[in-house]
């Protein structure tokens, strides 16, 4: 793979002589949604115990769950990609600075998305070379109130 994330990998391939990007869904929707449901229960408990720093964490987690389910269906991503491509075609200013990969809809499905291959800068390189934006002042205070001395620590369980 040329790229990998939590639910998919992207591979570079050739189709009828054209270089393409093939995004393959390898995620486990049921497991991810079970994890998000557990996060929701924890958010509700934090709110009831008033350990949520005044944030509405249950609403945030609920909204996150709503978008997570769609992430597993690449037909939805294909629709969004086609809408963006139309917006870019219709706006000459956008066409000068950005591009969207043209999808090959006849090769796409729920777990596979195929688009033309576009060469460009890696997003991490763009971020690395750009100055960081100023952080909102509320975040450090909210982190301190939510997590106390645990701020900056992260733990995750590996999945088989």
mmCIF file of C-alpha atoms in Angstrom:
data_model
loop_
_atom_site.group_PDB
_atom_site.id
_atom_site.type_symbol
_atom_site.label_atom_id
_atom_site.label_comp_id
_atom_site.label_asym_id
_atom_site.label_seq_id
_atom_site.Cartn_x
_atom_site.Cartn_y
_atom_site.Cartn_z
ATOM 1 C CA UNK A 1 0.000 0.000 0.000
ATOM 2 C CA UNK A 2 1.067 3.596 -0.632
ATOM 3 C CA UNK A 3 -1.112 4.772 2.251
ATOM 4 C CA UNK A 4 -2.971 3.184 5.108
ATOM 5 C CA UNK A 5 -5.437 4.358 7.734
ATOM 6 C CA UNK A 6 -7.717 2.828 10.329
ATOM 7 C CA UNK A 7 -10.234 1.339 7.894
ATOM 8 C CA UNK A 8 -8.600 1.359 4.455
ATOM 9 C CA UNK A 9 -5.463 1.053 2.382
ATOM 10 C CA UNK A 10 -4.646 2.810 -0.880
ATOM 11 C CA UNK A 11 -2.747 0.968 -3.579
ATOM 12 C CA UNK A 12 -1.270 2.278 -6.829
ATOM 13 C CA UNK A 13 -2.287 0.218 -9.871
ATOM 14 C CA UNK A 14 -2.847 0.309 -13.638
ATOM 15 C CA UNK A 15 -6.193 -0.072 -15.355
ATOM 16 C CA UNK A 16 -6.310 -0.050 -19.182
ATOM 17 C CA UNK A 17 -2.934 1.696 -19.223
ATOM 18 C CA UNK A 18 -3.984 4.438 -16.775
ATOM 19 C CA UNK A 19 -2.442 4.814 -13.326
ATOM 20 C CA UNK A 20 -5.132 4.604 -10.668
ATOM 21 C CA UNK A 21 -5.489 4.740 -6.899
ATOM 22 C CA UNK A 22 -7.411 1.789 -5.460
ATOM 23 C CA UNK A 23 -8.797 2.347 -1.970
ATOM 24 C CA UNK A 24 -9.766 -0.906 -0.265
ATOM 25 C CA UNK A 25 -11.897 -0.986 2.881
ATOM 26 C CA UNK A 26 -10.341 -3.352 5.404
ATOM 27 C CA UNK A 27 -12.178 -2.029 8.447
ATOM 28 C CA UNK A 28 -14.427 -3.824 10.852
ATOM 29 C CA UNK A 29 -17.543 -1.663 11.104
ATOM 30 C CA UNK A 30 -19.118 -3.676 13.922
ATOM 31 C CA UNK A 31 -15.995 -3.409 16.112
ATOM 32 C CA UNK A 32 -15.544 0.314 15.507
ATOM 33 C CA UNK A 33 -19.192 1.106 16.234
ATOM 34 C CA UNK A 34 -19.028 -1.013 19.413
ATOM 35 C CA UNK A 35 -16.020 1.064 20.512
ATOM 36 C CA UNK A 36 -17.880 4.300 19.758
ATOM 37 C CA UNK A 37 -20.905 3.029 21.704
ATOM 38 C CA UNK A 38 -18.593 2.392 24.677
ATOM 39 C CA UNK A 39 -17.228 5.942 24.288
ATOM 40 C CA UNK A 40 -20.816 7.232 24.362
ATOM 41 C CA UNK A 41 -21.600 5.387 27.605
ATOM 42 C CA UNK A 42 -18.442 6.835 29.164
ATOM 43 C CA UNK A 43 -19.377 10.339 27.966
ATOM 44 C CA UNK A 44 -22.835 10.001 29.554
ATOM 45 C CA UNK A 45 -21.246 8.851 32.823
ATOM 46 C CA UNK A 46 -18.787 11.764 32.810
ATOM 47 C CA UNK A 47 -21.689 14.168 32.262
ATOM 48 C CA UNK A 48 -23.729 12.637 35.115
ATOM 49 C CA UNK A 49 -20.720 12.846 37.431
ATOM 50 C CA UNK A 50 -20.069 16.429 36.269
ATOM 51 C CA UNK A 51 -16.569 15.469 35.182
ATOM 52 C CA UNK A 52 -17.108 16.725 31.629
ATOM 53 C CA UNK A 53 -15.720 20.261 32.121
ATOM 54 C CA UNK A 54 -19.072 21.652 30.994
ATOM 55 C CA UNK A 55 -18.710 20.090 27.541
ATOM 56 C CA UNK A 56 -21.568 18.180 25.923
ATOM 57 C CA UNK A 57 -19.525 15.050 25.262
ATOM 58 C CA UNK A 58 -22.530 12.752 24.609
ATOM 59 C CA UNK A 59 -23.626 14.963 21.697
ATOM 60 C CA UNK A 60 -20.100 15.013 20.271
ATOM 61 C CA UNK A 61 -19.757 11.220 20.447
ATOM 62 C CA UNK A 62 -23.273 10.718 19.019
ATOM 63 C CA UNK A 63 -22.415 12.969 16.049
ATOM 64 C CA UNK A 64 -19.139 11.093 15.576
ATOM 65 C CA UNK A 65 -21.011 7.765 15.508
ATOM 66 C CA UNK A 66 -23.375 9.088 12.849
ATOM 67 C CA UNK A 67 -20.511 9.878 10.481
ATOM 68 C CA UNK A 68 -18.514 6.729 11.314
ATOM 69 C CA UNK A 69 -21.104 4.426 9.798
ATOM 70 C CA UNK A 70 -20.878 6.234 6.443
ATOM 71 C CA UNK A 71 -17.081 5.889 6.389
ATOM 72 C CA UNK A 72 -17.448 2.176 5.673
ATOM 73 C CA UNK A 73 -19.460 2.635 2.465
ATOM 74 C CA UNK A 74 -17.242 3.904 -0.341
ATOM 75 C CA UNK A 75 -20.315 4.508 -2.538
ATOM 76 C CA UNK A 76 -21.032 7.483 -0.264
ATOM 77 C CA UNK A 77 -17.432 8.676 -0.663
ATOM 78 C CA UNK A 78 -17.828 8.306 -4.450
ATOM 79 C CA UNK A 79 -20.910 10.566 -4.386
ATOM 80 C CA UNK A 80 -19.023 13.191 -2.381
ATOM 81 C CA UNK A 81 -16.007 12.959 -4.687
ATOM 82 C CA UNK A 82 -18.229 13.492 -7.730
ATOM 83 C CA UNK A 83 -19.898 16.527 -6.076
ATOM 84 C CA UNK A 84 -16.502 18.069 -5.280
ATOM 85 C CA UNK A 85 -15.285 17.420 -8.825
ATOM 86 C CA UNK A 86 -18.330 19.290 -10.163
ATOM 87 C CA UNK A 87 -17.703 22.223 -7.803
ATOM 88 C CA UNK A 88 -14.092 22.388 -8.960
ATOM 89 C CA UNK A 89 -15.071 22.248 -12.654
ATOM 90 C CA UNK A 90 -17.621 25.032 -12.120
ATOM 91 C CA UNK A 91 -15.173 27.394 -10.347
ATOM 92 C CA UNK A 92 -12.142 28.479 -12.384
ATOM 93 C CA UNK A 93 -10.353 29.768 -9.264
ATOM 94 C CA UNK A 94 -10.507 26.372 -7.590
ATOM 95 C CA UNK A 95 -9.307 24.628 -10.754
ATOM 96 C CA UNK A 96 -6.143 26.740 -10.687
ATOM 97 C CA UNK A 97 -5.107 25.705 -7.174
ATOM 98 C CA UNK A 98 -6.670 22.302 -6.434
ATOM 99 C CA UNK A 99 -7.623 19.097 -8.149
ATOM 100 C CA UNK A 100 -9.808 16.130 -7.390
ATOM 101 C CA UNK A 101 -9.069 12.675 -8.683
ATOM 102 C CA UNK A 102 -11.560 11.540 -11.307
ATOM 103 C CA UNK A 103 -13.310 8.404 -10.080
ATOM 104 C CA UNK A 104 -13.916 5.337 -12.226
ATOM 105 C CA UNK A 105 -17.481 4.657 -11.017
ATOM 106 C CA UNK A 106 -17.860 1.339 -12.836
ATOM 107 C CA UNK A 107 -14.999 -0.047 -10.702
ATOM 108 C CA UNK A 108 -16.285 1.319 -7.377
ATOM 109 C CA UNK A 109 -18.454 -0.350 -4.781
ATOM 110 C CA UNK A 110 -19.194 -0.444 -1.073
ATOM 111 C CA UNK A 111 -15.659 -1.591 -0.142
ATOM 112 C CA UNK A 112 -13.575 -0.368 -3.132
ATOM 113 C CA UNK A 113 -13.025 3.104 -4.571
ATOM 114 C CA UNK A 114 -10.982 3.571 -7.760
ATOM 115 C CA UNK A 115 -9.815 6.992 -8.984
ATOM 116 C CA UNK A 116 -7.217 8.356 -11.347
ATOM 117 C CA UNK A 117 -3.791 8.671 -9.725
ATOM 118 C CA UNK A 118 -2.777 12.250 -8.926
ATOM 119 C CA UNK A 119 0.793 13.117 -8.047
ATOM 120 C CA UNK A 120 1.160 15.754 -5.375
ATOM 121 C CA UNK A 121 2.602 16.672 -2.020
ATOM 122 C CA UNK A 122 1.850 14.409 0.915
ATOM 123 C CA UNK A 123 -0.469 16.094 3.381
ATOM 124 C CA UNK A 124 1.923 15.395 6.266
ATOM 125 C CA UNK A 125 4.705 17.208 4.376
ATOM 126 C CA UNK A 126 2.414 20.192 3.799
ATOM 127 C CA UNK A 127 1.586 20.338 7.511
ATOM 128 C CA UNK A 128 5.213 19.840 8.509
ATOM 129 C CA UNK A 129 6.320 22.755 6.299
ATOM 130 C CA UNK A 130 3.534 25.108 7.460
ATOM 131 C CA UNK A 131 3.497 27.048 10.721
ATOM 132 C CA UNK A 132 1.014 25.591 13.217
ATOM 133 C CA UNK A 133 -2.194 27.562 13.736
ATOM 134 C CA UNK A 134 -2.662 29.150 17.157
ATOM 135 C CA UNK A 135 -4.501 26.825 19.532
ATOM 136 C CA UNK A 136 -7.788 28.089 20.953
ATOM 137 C CA UNK A 137 -7.277 29.214 24.540
ATOM 138 C CA UNK A 138 -10.118 27.019 25.826
ATOM 139 C CA UNK A 139 -8.492 23.696 24.843
ATOM 140 C CA UNK A 140 -5.680 23.553 27.415
ATOM 141 C CA UNK A 141 -8.069 24.568 30.204
ATOM 142 C CA UNK A 142 -10.682 21.998 29.148
ATOM 143 C CA UNK A 143 -8.007 19.294 28.888
ATOM 144 C CA UNK A 144 -6.743 20.133 32.367
ATOM 145 C CA UNK A 145 -10.256 20.022 33.836
ATOM 146 C CA UNK A 146 -11.117 16.771 32.048
ATOM 147 C CA UNK A 147 -7.905 14.832 32.432
ATOM 148 C CA UNK A 148 -5.847 16.604 35.090
ATOM 149 C CA UNK A 149 -2.264 15.344 35.029
ATOM 150 C CA UNK A 150 -3.175 12.745 32.382
ATOM 151 C CA UNK A 151 -3.080 15.367 29.616
ATOM 152 C CA UNK A 152 -0.801 14.238 26.796
ATOM 153 C CA UNK A 153 -1.050 10.530 27.545
ATOM 154 C CA UNK A 154 -2.715 8.128 25.125
ATOM 155 C CA UNK A 155 -3.482 4.444 25.401
ATOM 156 C CA UNK A 156 -4.910 2.088 22.802
ATOM 157 C CA UNK A 157 -5.668 -1.592 22.590
ATOM 158 C CA UNK A 158 -4.405 -3.466 19.531
ATOM 159 C CA UNK A 159 -6.948 -5.389 17.513
ATOM 160 C CA UNK A 160 -6.336 -8.764 15.916
#
